[in-house]
Tab-separated table of C-alpha atoms in Angstrom:
chain	number	residue	atom	x	y	z
F	13	MET	CA	111.250	-47.759	-52.260
F	14	PRO	CA	113.145	-44.468	-52.726
F	15	ARG	CA	116.712	-44.461	-53.963
F	16	LYS	CA	119.404	-43.944	-51.353
F	17	SER	CA	121.780	-42.100	-53.671
F	18	GLU	CA	121.475	-39.958	-56.721
F	19	GLY	CA	123.897	-42.146	-58.662
F	20	ARG	CA	125.876	-40.631	-61.472
F	21	LYS	CA	124.524	-37.210	-62.136
F	22	LYS	CA	125.746	-34.563	-64.514
F	23	ILE	CA	128.120	-32.121	-62.891
F	24	GLU	CA	128.490	-28.532	-63.909
F	25	MET	CA	131.669	-27.845	-65.906
F	26	VAL	CA	133.303	-25.052	-63.934
F	27	LYS	CA	136.817	-24.823	-62.550
F	28	ILE	CA	137.142	-26.374	-59.106
F	29	GLU	CA	138.499	-23.795	-56.676
F	30	ASN	CA	139.022	-25.943	-53.562
F	31	PRO	CA	142.619	-27.313	-53.808
F	32	SER	CA	141.752	-30.586	-52.078
F	33	ASN	CA	138.754	-31.268	-54.334
F	34	LEU	CA	140.827	-30.211	-57.340
F	35	ALA	CA	143.567	-32.730	-56.528
F	36	VAL	CA	141.062	-35.560	-56.062
F	37	ALA	CA	139.207	-34.763	-59.286
F	38	PHE	CA	142.468	-34.475	-61.232
F	39	THR	CA	143.761	-37.820	-59.955
F	40	LYS	CA	140.539	-39.675	-60.775
F	41	ARG	CA	140.110	-38.135	-64.208
F	42	ARG	CA	143.804	-38.527	-65.108
F	43	PHE	CA	143.585	-42.241	-64.344
F	44	GLY	CA	140.445	-42.537	-66.473
F	45	LEU	CA	141.994	-40.574	-69.346
F	46	LEU	CA	145.156	-42.698	-69.436
F	47	LYS	CA	143.125	-45.901	-69.155
F	48	LYS	CA	140.941	-44.863	-72.104
F	49	ALA	CA	144.045	-43.994	-74.141
F	50	SER	CA	145.489	-47.434	-73.402
F	51	GLU	CA	142.224	-49.109	-74.387
F	52	LEU	CA	142.080	-47.120	-77.633
F	53	CYS	CA	145.579	-48.345	-78.524
F	54	THR	CA	144.729	-51.915	-77.628
F	55	LEU	CA	141.348	-52.119	-79.327
F	56	CYS	CA	142.002	-50.061	-82.454
F	57	GLY	CA	145.758	-50.165	-82.874
F	58	ALA	CA	145.824	-46.377	-82.739
F	59	GLN	CA	149.084	-44.577	-82.173
F	60	LEU	CA	148.698	-41.748	-79.721
F	61	ALA	CA	150.402	-39.678	-77.071
F	62	VAL	CA	148.813	-38.049	-74.043
F	63	ILE	CA	150.709	-35.483	-71.980
F	64	VAL	CA	149.066	-34.043	-68.874
F	65	PHE	CA	150.496	-31.341	-66.624
F	66	ALA	CA	149.154	-31.519	-63.071
F	67	PRO	CA	147.519	-28.296	-61.874
F	68	LYS	CA	149.645	-26.276	-59.431
F	69	GLN	CA	152.282	-29.022	-59.315
F	70	GLU	CA	155.545	-29.752	-61.064
F	71	LYS	CA	154.419	-33.212	-62.187
F	72	VAL	CA	153.890	-34.298	-65.784
F	73	TYR	CA	152.062	-37.495	-66.698
F	74	SER	CA	152.314	-39.085	-70.132
F	75	PHE	CA	151.268	-42.145	-72.071
F	76	GLY	CA	152.288	-43.057	-75.584
F	77	SER	CA	151.885	-45.946	-77.929
F	78	PRO	CA	154.384	-46.908	-79.238
F	79	SER	CA	156.050	-44.113	-77.196
F	80	VAL	CA	155.503	-40.426	-76.534
F	81	GLU	CA	158.789	-39.547	-78.243
F	82	ALA	CA	157.948	-41.552	-81.376
F	83	ILE	CA	154.526	-39.925	-81.685
F	84	ILE	CA	155.917	-36.413	-81.159
F	85	ASN	CA	158.714	-37.006	-83.679
F	86	ARG	CA	156.227	-38.338	-86.213
F	87	TYR	CA	153.992	-35.309	-85.668
F	88	LEU	CA	156.857	-32.833	-85.985
F	89	GLN	CA	158.198	-34.486	-89.137
F	90	GLN	CA	154.715	-35.009	-90.552
F	91	SER	CA	155.966	-38.303	-91.915
F	92	PRO	CA	153.275	-40.495	-93.378
F	93	ASP	CA	153.492	-43.895	-91.750
F	94	PRO	CA	156.730	-45.191	-90.279
F	95	GLN	CA	155.214	-48.667	-90.197
F	96	SER	CA	156.512	-49.582	-93.651
F	97	SER	CA	159.113	-52.006	-92.366
F	98	ARG	CA	158.125	-55.525	-91.350
F	99	ALA	CA	160.283	-55.379	-88.224
F	100	SER	CA	158.415	-52.391	-86.819
F	101	GLN	CA	155.083	-54.029	-87.704
F	102	PHE	CA	156.151	-57.153	-85.846
F	103	MET	CA	157.231	-55.074	-82.844
F	104	ASP	CA	153.864	-53.308	-82.799
F	105	ILE	CA	152.037	-56.635	-82.859
F	106	LEU	CA	154.106	-57.871	-79.920
F	107	ARG	CA	153.645	-54.603	-78.038
F	108	ASN	CA	149.883	-54.644	-78.568
F	109	ALA	CA	149.710	-58.272	-77.450
F	110	ASN	CA	151.663	-57.385	-74.311
F	111	ILE	CA	149.396	-54.421	-73.617
F	112	GLN	CA	146.317	-56.603	-74.102
F	113	GLU	CA	147.722	-59.246	-71.740
F	114	LEU	CA	148.560	-56.617	-69.111
F	115	ASN	CA	145.074	-55.109	-69.419
F	116	ASN	CA	143.568	-58.582	-68.941
F	117	GLN	CA	145.767	-59.201	-65.900
F	118	LEU	CA	144.778	-55.841	-64.430
F	119	THR	CA	141.094	-56.603	-64.948
F	120	ASN	CA	141.494	-60.020	-63.309
F	121	LYS	CA	143.362	-58.541	-60.344
F	122	LEU	CA	140.694	-55.875	-59.879
F	123	GLU	CA	138.000	-58.579	-59.918
F	124	GLN	CA	139.977	-60.616	-57.375
F	125	LEU	CA	140.372	-57.541	-55.188
F	126	GLU	CA	136.633	-56.920	-55.284
F	127	ALA	CA	135.947	-60.571	-54.385
F	128	GLU	CA	138.406	-60.338	-51.480
F	129	LYS	CA	136.718	-57.168	-50.234
F	130	ASN	CA	133.330	-58.905	-50.348
F	131	ALA	CA	134.753	-61.934	-48.508
F	132	ALA	CA	136.235	-59.644	-45.841
F	133	LYS	CA	132.846	-57.992	-45.362
F	134	GLU	CA	131.207	-61.411	-44.960
F	135	LEU	CA	133.846	-62.491	-42.432
F	136	GLN	CA	133.334	-59.304	-40.445
F	137	LYS	CA	129.587	-59.914	-40.469
F	138	ILE	CA	130.105	-63.490	-39.209
F	139	ARG	CA	132.473	-62.238	-36.478
F	140	GLU	CA	129.893	-59.724	-35.310
F	141	GLU	CA	127.180	-62.400	-35.272
F	142	ASN	CA	129.436	-64.758	-33.297
F	143	GLN	CA	130.181	-62.049	-30.758
F	144	GLN	CA	126.454	-61.580	-30.285
F	145	ASN	CA	125.939	-65.354	-29.923
F	146	ASN	CA	128.709	-65.706	-27.296
F	147	TRP	CA	126.969	-63.480	-24.784
F	148	TRP	CA	128.351	-65.517	-21.872
F	149	ASP	CA	131.879	-64.339	-22.687
F	150	LYS	CA	130.978	-60.808	-21.596
F	151	PRO	CA	132.073	-59.687	-18.131
F	152	ILE	CA	129.273	-60.208	-15.590
F	153	GLU	CA	129.285	-56.502	-14.739
F	154	GLU	CA	128.248	-55.662	-18.316
F	155	MET	CA	125.333	-58.158	-18.445
F	156	GLY	CA	121.733	-57.136	-18.112
F	157	LEU	CA	119.170	-58.883	-15.908
F	158	GLU	CA	117.937	-61.150	-18.715
F	159	GLU	CA	121.484	-62.214	-19.623
F	160	LEU	CA	122.286	-62.908	-15.964
F	161	GLU	CA	119.197	-65.117	-15.680
F	162	GLN	CA	120.204	-66.989	-18.850
F	163	LEU	CA	123.713	-67.429	-17.436
F	164	LYS	CA	122.311	-68.787	-14.163
F	165	VAL	CA	120.131	-71.323	-16.006
F	166	ALA	CA	123.047	-72.363	-18.237
F	167	MET	CA	125.383	-72.777	-15.256
F	168	THR	CA	122.756	-74.822	-13.398
F	169	GLU	CA	122.406	-77.099	-16.439
F	170	ILE	CA	126.186	-77.485	-16.680
F	171	LYS	CA	126.394	-78.309	-12.956
F	172	GLU	CA	123.652	-80.942	-13.272
F	173	TYR	CA	125.338	-82.431	-16.340
F	174	ALA	CA	128.691	-82.586	-14.532
F	175	GLU	CA	127.091	-84.248	-11.480
F	176	ARG	CA	125.413	-86.878	-13.687
F	177	HIS	CA	128.695	-87.469	-15.491
F	178	VAL	CA	130.583	-87.927	-12.204
F	179	GLU	CA	127.882	-90.286	-10.858
F	180	GLY	CA	128.045	-92.329	-14.065
F	181	ARG	CA	131.794	-92.845	-13.638
F	182	THR	CA	131.705	-93.760	-9.969
F	183	THR	CA	129.037	-96.455	-10.292
């Protein structure tokens, strides 16, 4: 059976000229970049800052752990490790724990969202099947010959059932 899509394929690294495609690519890759930076901080305890200027826009996006300002100041001062005090070590531990918890919550919410999307698809499928099964609810003008014959048989059966039911009550 042939594949329906090409999947993830390598794209050529050239500047995107179309402004719409450029904006979409920037948004997706910016999200991925900041997510990877957050994961690097969480998993390895790395201190880093990421600053991204949006192309052809006035927007600036940044991420820093512990903060962008702290990382820039440390870089400019070329100070060895400001983590010598126990208080700052404790704060980093708390911050990393909070980041880890938020990452876990985000992952759980994304999984829940995916499950809800799948459930919605299933419900839509069931609705469509039910609409097909309730053919008698269609206006008579829209029914074909076969459906009209089925409707006639069903109505005859209902009439006979009702007559039997009435006779059973009167006797």
